[in-house]
Short mmCIF file of C-alpha atoms in Angstrom, two decimals:
data_model
loop_
_atom_site.label_atom_id
_atom_site.label_comp_id
_atom_site.label_asym_id
_atom_site.label_seq_id
_atom_site.Cartn_x
_atom_site.Cartn_y
_atom_site.Cartn_z
CA MET A 1 -0.49 23.48 19.04
CA SER A 2 -1.35 22.42 15.49
CA GLU A 3 -3.20 19.13 15.10
CA GLN A 4 -1.53 18.47 11.75
CA PRO A 5 1.63 16.32 11.67
CA GLN A 6 4.95 17.91 10.74
CA PHE A 7 6.57 16.28 7.71
CA THR A 8 10.23 15.73 6.85
CA ILE A 9 11.94 14.18 3.84
CA LYS A 10 15.24 12.29 4.05
CA VAL A 11 17.14 11.15 0.94
CA ASP A 12 19.51 8.15 1.00
CA GLN A 13 21.69 7.63 -2.06
CA ASN A 14 25.18 7.39 -3.48
CA LYS A 15 25.18 10.42 -5.75
CA TYR A 16 28.49 9.49 -7.42
CA LEU A 17 28.34 8.10 -10.95
CA PRO A 18 31.25 6.84 -13.05
CA ALA A 19 32.21 8.76 -16.18
CA GLY A 20 29.39 8.11 -18.66
CA GLY A 21 27.04 6.92 -15.89
CA ARG A 22 23.35 7.71 -16.31
CA GLU A 23 21.16 5.97 -13.71
CA VAL A 24 20.52 7.53 -10.30
CA HIS A 25 18.80 5.67 -7.46
CA ALA A 26 17.59 7.12 -4.17
CA ILE A 27 15.42 6.13 -1.22
CA VAL A 28 13.15 8.99 -0.22
CA SER A 29 11.96 8.57 3.36
CA VAL A 30 8.91 10.59 4.38
CA GLU A 31 8.09 10.91 8.05
CA ALA A 32 5.21 12.64 9.78
CA THR A 33 5.46 13.33 13.48
CA GLY A 34 2.80 14.89 15.65
CA PRO A 35 -0.47 13.97 17.28
CA ALA A 36 -1.20 10.29 16.87
CA LEU A 37 -4.93 10.85 17.36
CA PRO A 38 -6.21 14.20 16.10
CA SER A 39 -9.21 15.59 17.94
CA PRO A 40 -12.61 14.89 16.34
CA ALA A 41 -13.09 18.58 15.62
CA ALA A 42 -9.78 18.76 13.76
CA VAL A 43 -10.31 16.01 11.19
CA ASP A 44 -13.22 15.25 8.87
CA ALA A 45 -13.21 11.47 8.41
CA ALA A 46 -15.54 8.93 6.80
CA VAL A 47 -15.39 5.13 6.91
CA VAL A 48 -17.31 2.59 4.80
CA ILE A 49 -17.23 -1.07 5.83
CA ILE A 50 -17.93 -3.54 2.99
CA ILE A 51 -18.82 -7.12 3.98
CA ASP A 52 -19.01 -9.97 1.46
CA THR A 53 -22.39 -11.67 1.92
CA SER A 54 -22.19 -13.99 -1.09
CA GLY A 55 -23.42 -17.55 -0.68
CA SER A 56 -19.97 -18.96 0.02
CA MET A 57 -19.79 -16.93 3.24
CA SER A 58 -22.23 -19.42 4.75
CA TYR A 59 -19.81 -22.37 4.31
CA PRO A 60 -18.81 -22.74 7.05
CA ASP A 61 -21.18 -20.37 8.79
CA SER A 62 -18.32 -19.27 11.05
CA LYS A 63 -17.09 -17.00 8.22
CA LEU A 64 -20.19 -14.81 8.19
CA ARG A 65 -20.41 -14.82 11.98
CA ALA A 66 -16.77 -13.75 12.21
CA ALA A 67 -17.33 -11.04 9.58
CA VAL A 68 -20.31 -9.65 11.49
CA ALA A 69 -18.38 -9.65 14.76
CA ALA A 70 -15.42 -7.94 13.07
CA ALA A 71 -17.63 -5.25 11.56
CA GLN A 72 -19.25 -4.68 14.94
CA THR A 73 -15.80 -4.26 16.48
CA ALA A 74 -14.89 -1.72 13.80
CA VAL A 75 -18.08 0.22 14.52
CA ASP A 76 -17.24 0.30 18.23
CA THR A 77 -13.75 1.61 17.38
CA LEU A 78 -15.02 4.66 15.49
CA ARG A 79 -14.54 8.02 17.20
CA ASP A 80 -17.60 10.03 18.08
CA GLY A 81 -18.47 12.26 15.14
CA VAL A 82 -16.77 10.16 12.44
CA GLU A 83 -19.24 9.43 9.67
CA PHE A 84 -19.70 5.83 8.60
CA ALA A 85 -21.76 3.38 6.59
CA ILE A 86 -21.93 -0.40 6.13
CA VAL A 87 -22.39 -2.12 2.77
CA SER A 88 -23.37 -5.71 1.97
CA GLY A 89 -21.79 -7.17 -1.17
CA SER A 90 -22.90 -10.05 -3.37
CA ASN A 91 -24.04 -9.95 -7.03
CA SER A 92 -24.72 -6.32 -6.29
CA ALA A 93 -24.17 -3.94 -3.40
CA SER A 94 -26.81 -2.89 -0.88
CA MET A 95 -26.94 -0.76 2.22
CA VAL A 96 -26.85 -2.37 5.66
CA PHE A 97 -26.70 0.87 7.61
CA PRO A 98 -28.06 3.44 7.08
CA GLN A 99 -30.89 2.18 4.85
CA GLN A 100 -30.27 4.72 2.09
CA PRO A 101 -26.86 5.44 0.50
CA GLY A 102 -25.16 7.96 2.74
CA LEU A 103 -23.21 8.44 5.93
CA VAL A 104 -24.23 8.88 9.56
CA LYS A 105 -22.20 10.26 12.46
CA ALA A 106 -20.93 7.77 15.01
CA THR A 107 -22.76 8.12 18.33
CA ASP A 108 -23.72 5.60 20.97
CA GLY A 109 -27.14 5.35 19.30
CA THR A 110 -25.98 4.94 15.70
CA ARG A 111 -23.34 2.41 16.68
CA GLN A 112 -25.94 0.30 18.45
CA ARG A 113 -28.37 0.45 15.52
CA ALA A 114 -25.59 -0.44 13.06
CA LYS A 115 -24.58 -3.48 15.11
CA GLN A 116 -28.18 -4.64 15.26
CA GLU A 117 -28.50 -4.36 11.46
CA LEU A 118 -25.30 -6.37 11.02
CA LYS A 119 -26.89 -9.26 12.94
CA ARG A 120 -29.54 -9.52 10.20
CA LEU A 121 -27.06 -10.29 7.42
CA LYS A 122 -27.63 -13.47 5.42
CA ALA A 123 -25.34 -15.07 2.86
CA SER A 124 -26.59 -15.55 -0.71
CA GLY A 125 -25.67 -14.73 -4.30
CA GLY A 126 -22.35 -14.20 -6.03
CA THR A 127 -19.37 -11.85 -5.99
CA ALA A 128 -19.18 -8.57 -7.96
CA ILE A 129 -16.60 -6.42 -6.16
CA GLY A 130 -16.74 -3.58 -8.66
CA SER A 131 -20.37 -2.92 -7.74
CA TRP A 132 -19.43 -2.83 -4.06
CA LEU A 133 -16.76 -0.23 -4.71
CA ARG A 134 -19.08 1.89 -6.84
CA LEU A 135 -21.60 2.08 -4.00
CA ALA A 136 -18.84 3.04 -1.57
CA ASP A 137 -17.75 5.76 -3.98
CA GLN A 138 -21.32 7.05 -4.18
CA ILE A 139 -21.47 7.16 -0.38
CA PHE A 140 -18.17 9.05 -0.12
CA ASP A 141 -19.39 11.68 -2.59
CA ALA A 142 -20.93 13.57 0.31
CA ARG A 143 -17.50 14.14 1.90
CA PRO A 144 -15.05 15.12 -0.88
CA GLY A 145 -12.59 16.81 1.48
CA ALA A 146 -12.64 14.18 4.21
CA ILE A 147 -10.20 11.39 4.95
CA ARG A 148 -12.09 8.57 3.22
CA GLN A 149 -11.34 4.99 4.23
CA ALA A 150 -13.00 1.78 3.10
CA ILE A 151 -12.53 -1.69 4.60
CA LEU A 152 -13.40 -4.59 2.28
CA LEU A 153 -13.72 -8.24 3.31
CA THR A 154 -14.27 -11.08 0.85
CA ASP A 155 -13.88 -14.84 0.64
CA GLY A 156 -14.13 -15.31 -3.12
CA LYS A 157 -13.09 -14.43 -6.62
CA ASN A 158 -14.76 -11.65 -8.58
CA GLN A 159 -16.79 -14.08 -10.68
CA HIS A 160 -20.08 -12.28 -11.26
CA GLU A 161 -18.97 -9.26 -13.26
CA THR A 162 -16.54 -8.90 -16.15
CA PRO A 163 -12.90 -7.88 -15.68
CA GLU A 164 -13.76 -4.74 -17.64
CA GLN A 165 -16.45 -3.84 -15.11
CA LEU A 166 -14.02 -4.21 -12.21
CA ASN A 167 -11.36 -2.21 -14.07
CA ALA A 168 -13.86 0.58 -14.72
CA ALA A 169 -14.81 0.65 -11.04
CA LEU A 170 -11.16 0.85 -9.99
CA ALA A 171 -10.50 3.65 -12.47
CA ARG A 172 -13.51 5.51 -11.12
CA CYS A 173 -12.56 5.07 -7.44
CA ALA A 174 -8.79 5.60 -7.68
CA GLY A 175 -7.78 8.73 -5.83
CA ARG A 176 -11.22 9.14 -4.27
CA PHE A 177 -10.81 6.84 -1.27
CA VAL A 178 -8.38 4.37 0.25
CA CYS A 179 -9.44 0.73 0.55
CA ASP A 180 -7.84 -1.90 2.79
CA CYS A 181 -8.71 -5.40 1.58
CA ARG A 182 -8.93 -8.61 3.59
CA GLY A 183 -9.44 -12.17 2.40
CA ILE A 184 -10.71 -15.13 4.41
CA GLY A 185 -10.93 -18.76 3.40
CA THR A 186 -8.87 -20.03 0.46
CA ASP A 187 -11.16 -19.41 -2.52
CA TRP A 188 -10.14 -15.81 -3.24
CA GLU A 189 -7.22 -14.76 -5.44
CA VAL A 190 -4.30 -12.94 -3.84
CA ALA A 191 -3.29 -11.25 -7.11
CA GLU A 192 -6.82 -9.96 -7.69
CA LEU A 193 -7.25 -8.52 -4.20
CA ARG A 194 -3.72 -7.09 -4.29
CA ARG A 195 -4.58 -5.30 -7.56
CA ILE A 196 -7.67 -3.75 -5.95
CA ALA A 197 -5.74 -2.66 -2.87
CA SER A 198 -2.91 -1.25 -4.98
CA ALA A 199 -5.26 0.76 -7.19
CA LEU A 200 -6.92 2.22 -4.07
CA LEU A 201 -3.67 2.73 -2.10
CA GLY A 202 -4.65 0.25 0.58
CA SER A 203 -3.25 -2.91 2.13
CA VAL A 204 -4.08 -6.56 1.53
CA GLU A 205 -3.92 -9.35 4.11
CA PHE A 206 -4.92 -12.99 4.37
CA ILE A 207 -6.78 -13.63 7.62
CA ARG A 208 -6.05 -17.31 7.99
CA ASP A 209 -7.90 -17.78 11.28
CA THR A 210 -11.34 -16.15 11.44
CA ASN A 211 -10.78 -15.71 15.18
CA ASP A 212 -8.20 -13.04 14.27
CA LEU A 213 -10.62 -11.04 12.12
CA ALA A 214 -12.06 -8.79 14.83
CA ALA A 215 -8.62 -7.73 16.05
CA ASP A 216 -7.56 -6.95 12.47
CA PHE A 217 -10.68 -4.84 11.87
CA ARG A 218 -10.03 -2.99 15.11
CA ALA A 219 -6.44 -2.27 14.03
CA MET A 220 -7.52 -1.02 10.59
CA THR A 221 -10.15 1.25 12.10
CA GLU A 222 -7.74 2.61 14.70
CA ALA A 223 -5.24 3.35 11.92
CA ALA A 224 -7.94 5.20 9.97
CA MET A 225 -8.77 7.22 13.10
CA GLY A 226 -5.11 8.25 13.33
CA LYS A 227 -4.97 9.88 9.89
CA ALA A 228 -4.71 13.68 9.93
CA VAL A 229 -3.99 14.77 6.34
CA ALA A 230 -5.96 13.55 3.30
CA ASP A 231 -4.79 13.05 -0.29
CA VAL A 232 -1.04 13.58 0.11
CA ALA A 233 1.10 13.23 -3.02
CA LEU A 234 4.80 12.89 -3.82
CA ARG A 235 5.60 15.50 -6.46
CA VAL A 236 8.71 14.71 -8.49
CA TRP A 237 10.37 17.28 -10.76
CA THR A 238 13.12 16.26 -13.18
CA PRO A 239 15.23 18.30 -15.63
CA LYS A 240 14.14 18.42 -19.26
CA THR A 241 16.97 16.12 -20.29
CA ALA A 242 16.23 13.49 -17.61
CA THR A 243 13.82 10.54 -17.65
CA LEU A 244 12.04 9.37 -14.53
CA ARG A 245 12.21 5.58 -14.71
CA PHE A 246 10.05 4.67 -11.74
CA VAL A 247 8.66 5.65 -8.35
CA LYS A 248 7.91 2.75 -6.01
CA GLN A 249 6.76 2.55 -2.44
CA VAL A 250 9.14 0.15 -0.70
CA MET A 251 8.08 0.54 2.93
CA PRO A 252 5.84 -0.67 4.58
CA SER A 253 5.11 -2.71 1.44
CA VAL A 254 6.24 -2.87 -2.17
CA ASP A 255 3.88 -1.04 -4.55
CA ASP A 256 4.79 0.43 -7.93
CA LEU A 257 3.37 3.96 -8.17
CA THR A 258 4.84 4.75 -11.60
CA GLY A 259 1.61 4.25 -13.52
CA LYS A 260 -0.38 6.38 -11.06
CA ARG A 261 1.38 9.61 -12.08
CA THR A 262 -0.66 12.70 -12.92
CA GLU A 263 1.03 15.70 -14.49
CA SER A 264 1.12 18.67 -12.10
CA ALA A 265 3.46 21.18 -13.79
CA ALA A 266 6.15 21.41 -16.44
CA GLN A 267 8.54 18.49 -15.88
CA ALA A 268 6.71 17.46 -12.69
CA GLY A 269 4.20 14.78 -11.79
CA ASP A 270 2.27 13.77 -8.69
CA TYR A 271 2.21 10.24 -7.25
CA PRO A 272 -0.73 9.68 -4.83
CA LEU A 273 0.15 8.48 -1.34
CA GLY A 274 -3.27 8.56 0.32
CA ALA A 275 -3.95 9.85 3.82
CA TRP A 276 -1.31 10.33 6.52
CA GLY A 277 -1.09 10.30 10.28
CA ALA A 278 1.98 10.07 12.50
CA GLU A 279 3.96 7.49 10.47
CA SER A 280 6.80 7.02 8.00
CA ARG A 281 7.08 5.46 4.56
CA ASP A 282 9.92 4.95 2.07
CA TYR A 283 9.96 5.39 -1.71
CA HIS A 284 12.50 4.28 -4.34
CA VAL A 285 13.06 6.86 -7.09
CA CYS A 286 15.09 6.05 -10.21
CA VAL A 287 16.07 8.77 -12.69
CA GLU A 288 18.10 8.54 -15.90
CA VAL A 289 20.22 11.61 -16.61
CA PRO A 290 22.52 12.43 -19.54
CA PRO A 291 26.22 11.86 -18.71
CA GLY A 292 28.06 14.89 -17.36
CA GLU A 293 31.67 15.95 -17.00
CA VAL A 294 33.75 14.54 -14.16
CA GLY A 295 33.32 16.76 -11.12
CA LYS A 296 29.97 18.19 -12.23
CA GLU A 297 27.01 17.92 -9.83
CA VAL A 298 23.39 18.24 -10.93
CA ARG A 299 19.98 17.89 -9.35
CA ALA A 300 18.53 14.72 -10.88
CA ALA A 301 15.17 15.18 -9.15
CA TRP A 302 13.43 17.55 -6.77
CA VAL A 303 10.90 15.77 -4.58
CA LYS A 304 8.15 17.48 -2.63
CA LEU A 305 5.45 16.17 -0.36
CA VAL A 306 2.32 18.11 -1.24
CA VAL A 307 -1.39 18.35 -0.65
CA PRO A 308 -2.65 19.16 -4.17
CA GLY A 309 -4.92 22.18 -4.34
CA ALA A 310 -8.34 22.39 -5.92
CA PRO A 311 -8.47 23.39 -9.61
CA GLY A 312 -6.83 26.79 -9.93
CA GLU A 313 -5.26 26.61 -6.45
CA GLU A 314 -1.62 26.10 -5.57
CA ALA A 315 -0.52 22.96 -3.77
CA GLN A 316 0.38 22.99 -0.09
CA VAL A 317 4.05 21.97 0.27
CA LEU A 318 4.80 19.92 3.38
CA ALA A 319 8.48 18.98 2.86
CA THR A 320 11.13 18.86 0.12
CA GLY A 321 14.32 17.00 -0.77
CA ASN A 322 16.88 16.68 -3.57
CA VAL A 323 18.19 13.69 -5.50
CA LEU A 324 21.68 14.53 -6.79
CA ALA A 325 24.13 13.19 -9.35
CA GLN A 326 27.85 13.88 -9.52
CA TRP A 327 30.32 12.29 -11.91
CA THR A 328 33.69 11.05 -10.67
CA ASP A 329 36.70 9.10 -11.87
CA ASP A 330 37.19 7.68 -8.37
CA GLU A 331 36.10 4.06 -8.70
CA ALA A 332 35.79 3.64 -4.93
CA LEU A 333 33.15 6.37 -4.85
CA SER A 334 31.21 5.38 -7.96
CA THR A 335 31.00 1.67 -7.16
CA LYS A 336 29.79 2.09 -3.58
CA ILE A 337 26.16 0.99 -3.30
CA ASN A 338 24.01 2.81 -0.79
CA PRO A 339 22.94 0.14 1.73
CA ARG A 340 19.30 1.29 1.90
CA VAL A 341 18.98 1.30 -1.90
CA ALA A 342 20.51 -2.18 -2.00
CA ASP A 343 18.30 -3.44 0.80
CA TYR A 344 15.02 -2.32 -0.74
CA THR A 345 16.08 -3.43 -4.22
CA GLY A 346 16.66 -6.89 -2.78
CA GLN A 347 13.32 -6.91 -0.97
CA ALA A 348 11.48 -5.89 -4.15
CA GLU A 349 13.25 -8.68 -6.08
CA LEU A 350 12.30 -11.12 -3.32
CA ALA A 351 8.63 -10.23 -3.63
CA GLN A 352 8.74 -10.62 -7.40
CA ALA A 353 10.53 -13.98 -7.20
CA ILE A 354 7.96 -15.36 -4.75
CA GLN A 355 4.98 -14.20 -6.80
CA GLU A 356 6.43 -15.48 -10.08
CA GLY A 357 7.37 -18.79 -8.46
CA LEU A 358 3.93 -19.37 -6.99
CA GLU A 359 2.25 -18.41 -10.25
CA ALA A 360 4.42 -20.89 -12.16
CA ARG A 361 3.71 -23.58 -9.59
CA GLY A 362 -0.01 -23.01 -10.03
CA LYS A 363 0.36 -23.45 -13.78
CA GLY A 364 2.38 -26.67 -13.39
CA ASP A 365 5.61 -25.09 -14.67
CA VAL A 366 7.94 -26.95 -12.31
CA ASP A 367 11.22 -25.66 -13.75
CA THR A 368 10.27 -21.97 -13.50
CA ALA A 369 8.69 -22.42 -10.09
CA THR A 370 11.80 -24.17 -8.76
CA ALA A 371 14.13 -21.52 -10.17
CA ARG A 372 12.15 -18.53 -8.93
CA LEU A 373 11.40 -19.93 -5.47
CA GLY A 374 15.03 -20.99 -5.21
CA ARG A 375 16.06 -17.42 -5.96
CA ALA A 376 13.65 -16.26 -3.26
CA VAL A 377 15.30 -18.59 -0.76
CA VAL A 378 18.70 -17.06 -1.58
CA LEU A 379 17.43 -13.49 -1.18
CA ALA A 380 15.59 -14.25 2.05
CA ASP A 381 18.67 -15.99 3.45
CA GLN A 382 20.96 -13.10 2.50
CA ALA A 383 18.60 -10.58 4.10
CA GLY A 384 18.16 -12.64 7.25
CA ASN A 385 14.39 -12.53 6.69
CA GLU A 386 13.42 -15.36 9.00
CA GLU A 387 9.66 -14.94 8.54
CA ILE A 388 9.79 -15.31 4.75
CA THR A 389 12.35 -18.10 5.02
CA ALA A 390 10.00 -20.05 7.30
CA LEU A 391 7.08 -19.49 4.92
CA LEU A 392 9.16 -20.57 1.92
CA ARG A 393 10.09 -23.80 3.70
CA ARG A 394 6.40 -24.70 3.80
CA VAL A 395 6.35 -24.64 -0.01
CA VAL A 396 9.80 -26.00 -0.91
CA ASP A 397 12.38 -28.34 0.58
CA VAL A 398 15.58 -26.31 0.88
CA VAL A 399 18.69 -28.29 -0.05
CA ASP A 400 21.15 -25.36 -0.03
CA PRO A 401 19.96 -21.85 0.91
CA ALA A 402 23.19 -20.23 -0.30
CA THR A 403 22.77 -21.49 -3.88
CA GLY A 404 18.99 -21.61 -3.92
CA THR A 405 18.86 -25.34 -4.51
CA VAL A 406 15.31 -26.39 -3.66
CA ARG A 407 12.71 -29.03 -4.44
CA LEU A 408 9.02 -28.23 -4.70
CA LYS A 409 6.93 -29.95 -2.06
CA ARG A 410 4.24 -32.21 -3.50
CA ASP A 411 1.47 -31.55 -1.01
CA VAL A 412 1.25 -27.93 0.03
CA ASP A 413 -1.53 -26.42 2.11
CA LYS A 414 -3.15 -23.74 -0.05
CA ALA A 415 -3.32 -21.48 2.99
CA ASP A 416 0.48 -21.70 3.27
CA GLU A 417 0.85 -20.57 -0.35
CA MET A 418 -1.57 -17.68 0.17
CA THR A 419 0.18 -16.59 3.36
CA LEU A 420 3.53 -16.54 1.56
CA ASP A 421 2.03 -14.64 -1.37
CA THR A 422 0.39 -11.93 0.75
CA ARG A 423 3.44 -11.54 3.00
CA SER A 424 5.84 -11.30 0.04
CA THR A 425 5.27 -7.56 -0.45
CA LYS A 426 5.73 -6.62 3.21
CA THR A 427 9.09 -4.99 3.82
CA VAL A 428 11.24 -4.17 6.83
CA ARG A 429 13.15 -0.93 7.25
CA THR A 430 16.84 -1.38 7.97
CA ARG A 431 17.79 0.52 11.08
CA GLY A 432 21.33 1.88 11.30
CA ALA A 433 23.55 4.91 11.36
CA GLU A 434 23.08 7.46 8.61
CA THR A 435 25.69 7.33 5.90
CA PRO A 436 27.47 10.48 4.68
CA THR A 437 25.20 10.44 1.64
CA THR A 438 22.07 10.66 3.79
CA ARG A 439 20.51 14.13 3.90
CA LYS A 440 17.62 15.13 6.11
CA ASP A 441 15.90 18.17 4.65
CA GLU A 442 14.23 20.78 6.76
CA THR A 443 10.49 20.60 7.31
CA VAL A 444 8.70 23.06 5.09
CA PRO A 445 6.30 25.30 7.01
CA THR A 446 2.72 24.52 6.04
CA ARG A 447 1.61 27.22 3.62
CA ARG A 448 0.02 27.81 0.26
CA GLY A 449 1.67 29.18 -2.82
CA GLU A 450 4.32 26.54 -3.54
CA GLY A 451 4.11 23.77 -6.06
#
C-alpha cells in the first residue's frame, strides 16, 4: 500500500450567470485521505524549533520556563529519524542544539541532549525575528526535498531590526519552509505575527495561559509528523479572455493567496499550499469572464493540485476539477447563491470587520470601531458563531445583535482583544448535503508528465 495520501478535488458553485454576467465564484475543496502517520522510512522531514530568549521572556520568569518545557515536549514528540534543530532568538539568532548550524536525527540520545541544552537558556537582548528565520532557512538548506516545518514562539514585537530586514527575510524564506507562529504575553502584535505566518503558510495562535503551551507544541509537532507530501500547489488555468480575481484559503483559516502566485505555464499560475497529510482544506476562487450567449457553457477555470517539478521537470498532478460558467435567462437559476460560497464569503467578511474594528479602536477612532465591530456582531449572529459572539461581547456591549447596535466597552482586557483578533481568521466548514452544483472529481493517479 502506498504511504502517500490520495487526493480529491470537489467544486461547489452556482455556475449559472444572468445575461451579461461576468463574475464566477467557486469553493474548491481539496481532501487527502490515507495514512495519518507515514512510516519514518517513507517521509523525509525536518523540524526547527525557534524560542524567543529576549529579555522580556524573563518577566515573569514563568514565560521562559514554559517555553523551555514546551520545546522539550516537542522534542519528545519527534519520530525517530526526523531531523531537528533548536534556535534561540534575541537581537540575533544562535544555535541551542546542535552547536553548529545544521540538523541531527531524533534518537533517544539526541533528544536527551537537546532537552539538557534547553535548560541552559537565559533571557537577554531584544527581538529581531528576521534573523531567526534566516538561521532556520540556513539550517533547512541541507534538506531541500524534505517536509520542512518551523515552530516559532515569541512574546514581543520585532523592534530590533528594520521592517525592510524582516520583509527581506520573509521573501527569502517564503516557499522554503512552513512556519507556525505562537505568541505569549500581551506585548506582541497579532498583525505582525499573522503576516509572518501567512508569508510562510503557517498558523498563528495566542497562547493566553502559559500552562497550555506544552500541549500546543505537542499538537503542532504531531501535525508536522503527519505530513506526507511536501510543497503542494494549487495550479489554476484560466482562458485568455478571463481574469483571475483572487484565490483565498477559507478553511481552516482565511488567508489570501492571490499575491503568492508564480507563473507555471501559459494562462496558469501556482498558489503554494505547503505540506499535506491526511486532511482537507477549502479555497475560494473568483474568475471574471466575458459575457456569453444564453445557454452557452464555458470552463472559467481548470484547477489542479500539483507537486511542482524541479526545473525542466513536469509537475506531478494529484487531482483536478473544473469551475464552470453558463449563461441563462432563468432568474431563479442565476440568482441562487451557492450556500458554501455564501458561508465562506460571510466568514471572510467577519474576519475583516473584526480586524478593522480592533485596529480603529486602538487608534481611538470610536465611530469606525463601533461600526465595524457592530457589523461583526451581525455576521457572527447570522452565522450562529457562538465562539466569536462570546469573544465580541468581551469588547463591546451588544444592544441589538440583529442590527449591529453596540457600544464599545471602556475597560477591555488586552488579552481579550488579542484572543478575538487571532480567532477572527479561523473558519468552520458547513456540513450538509451536496447541492446539485457540487461536483466531486475523480482522483488523478499519481504520475509525472501532466501540468
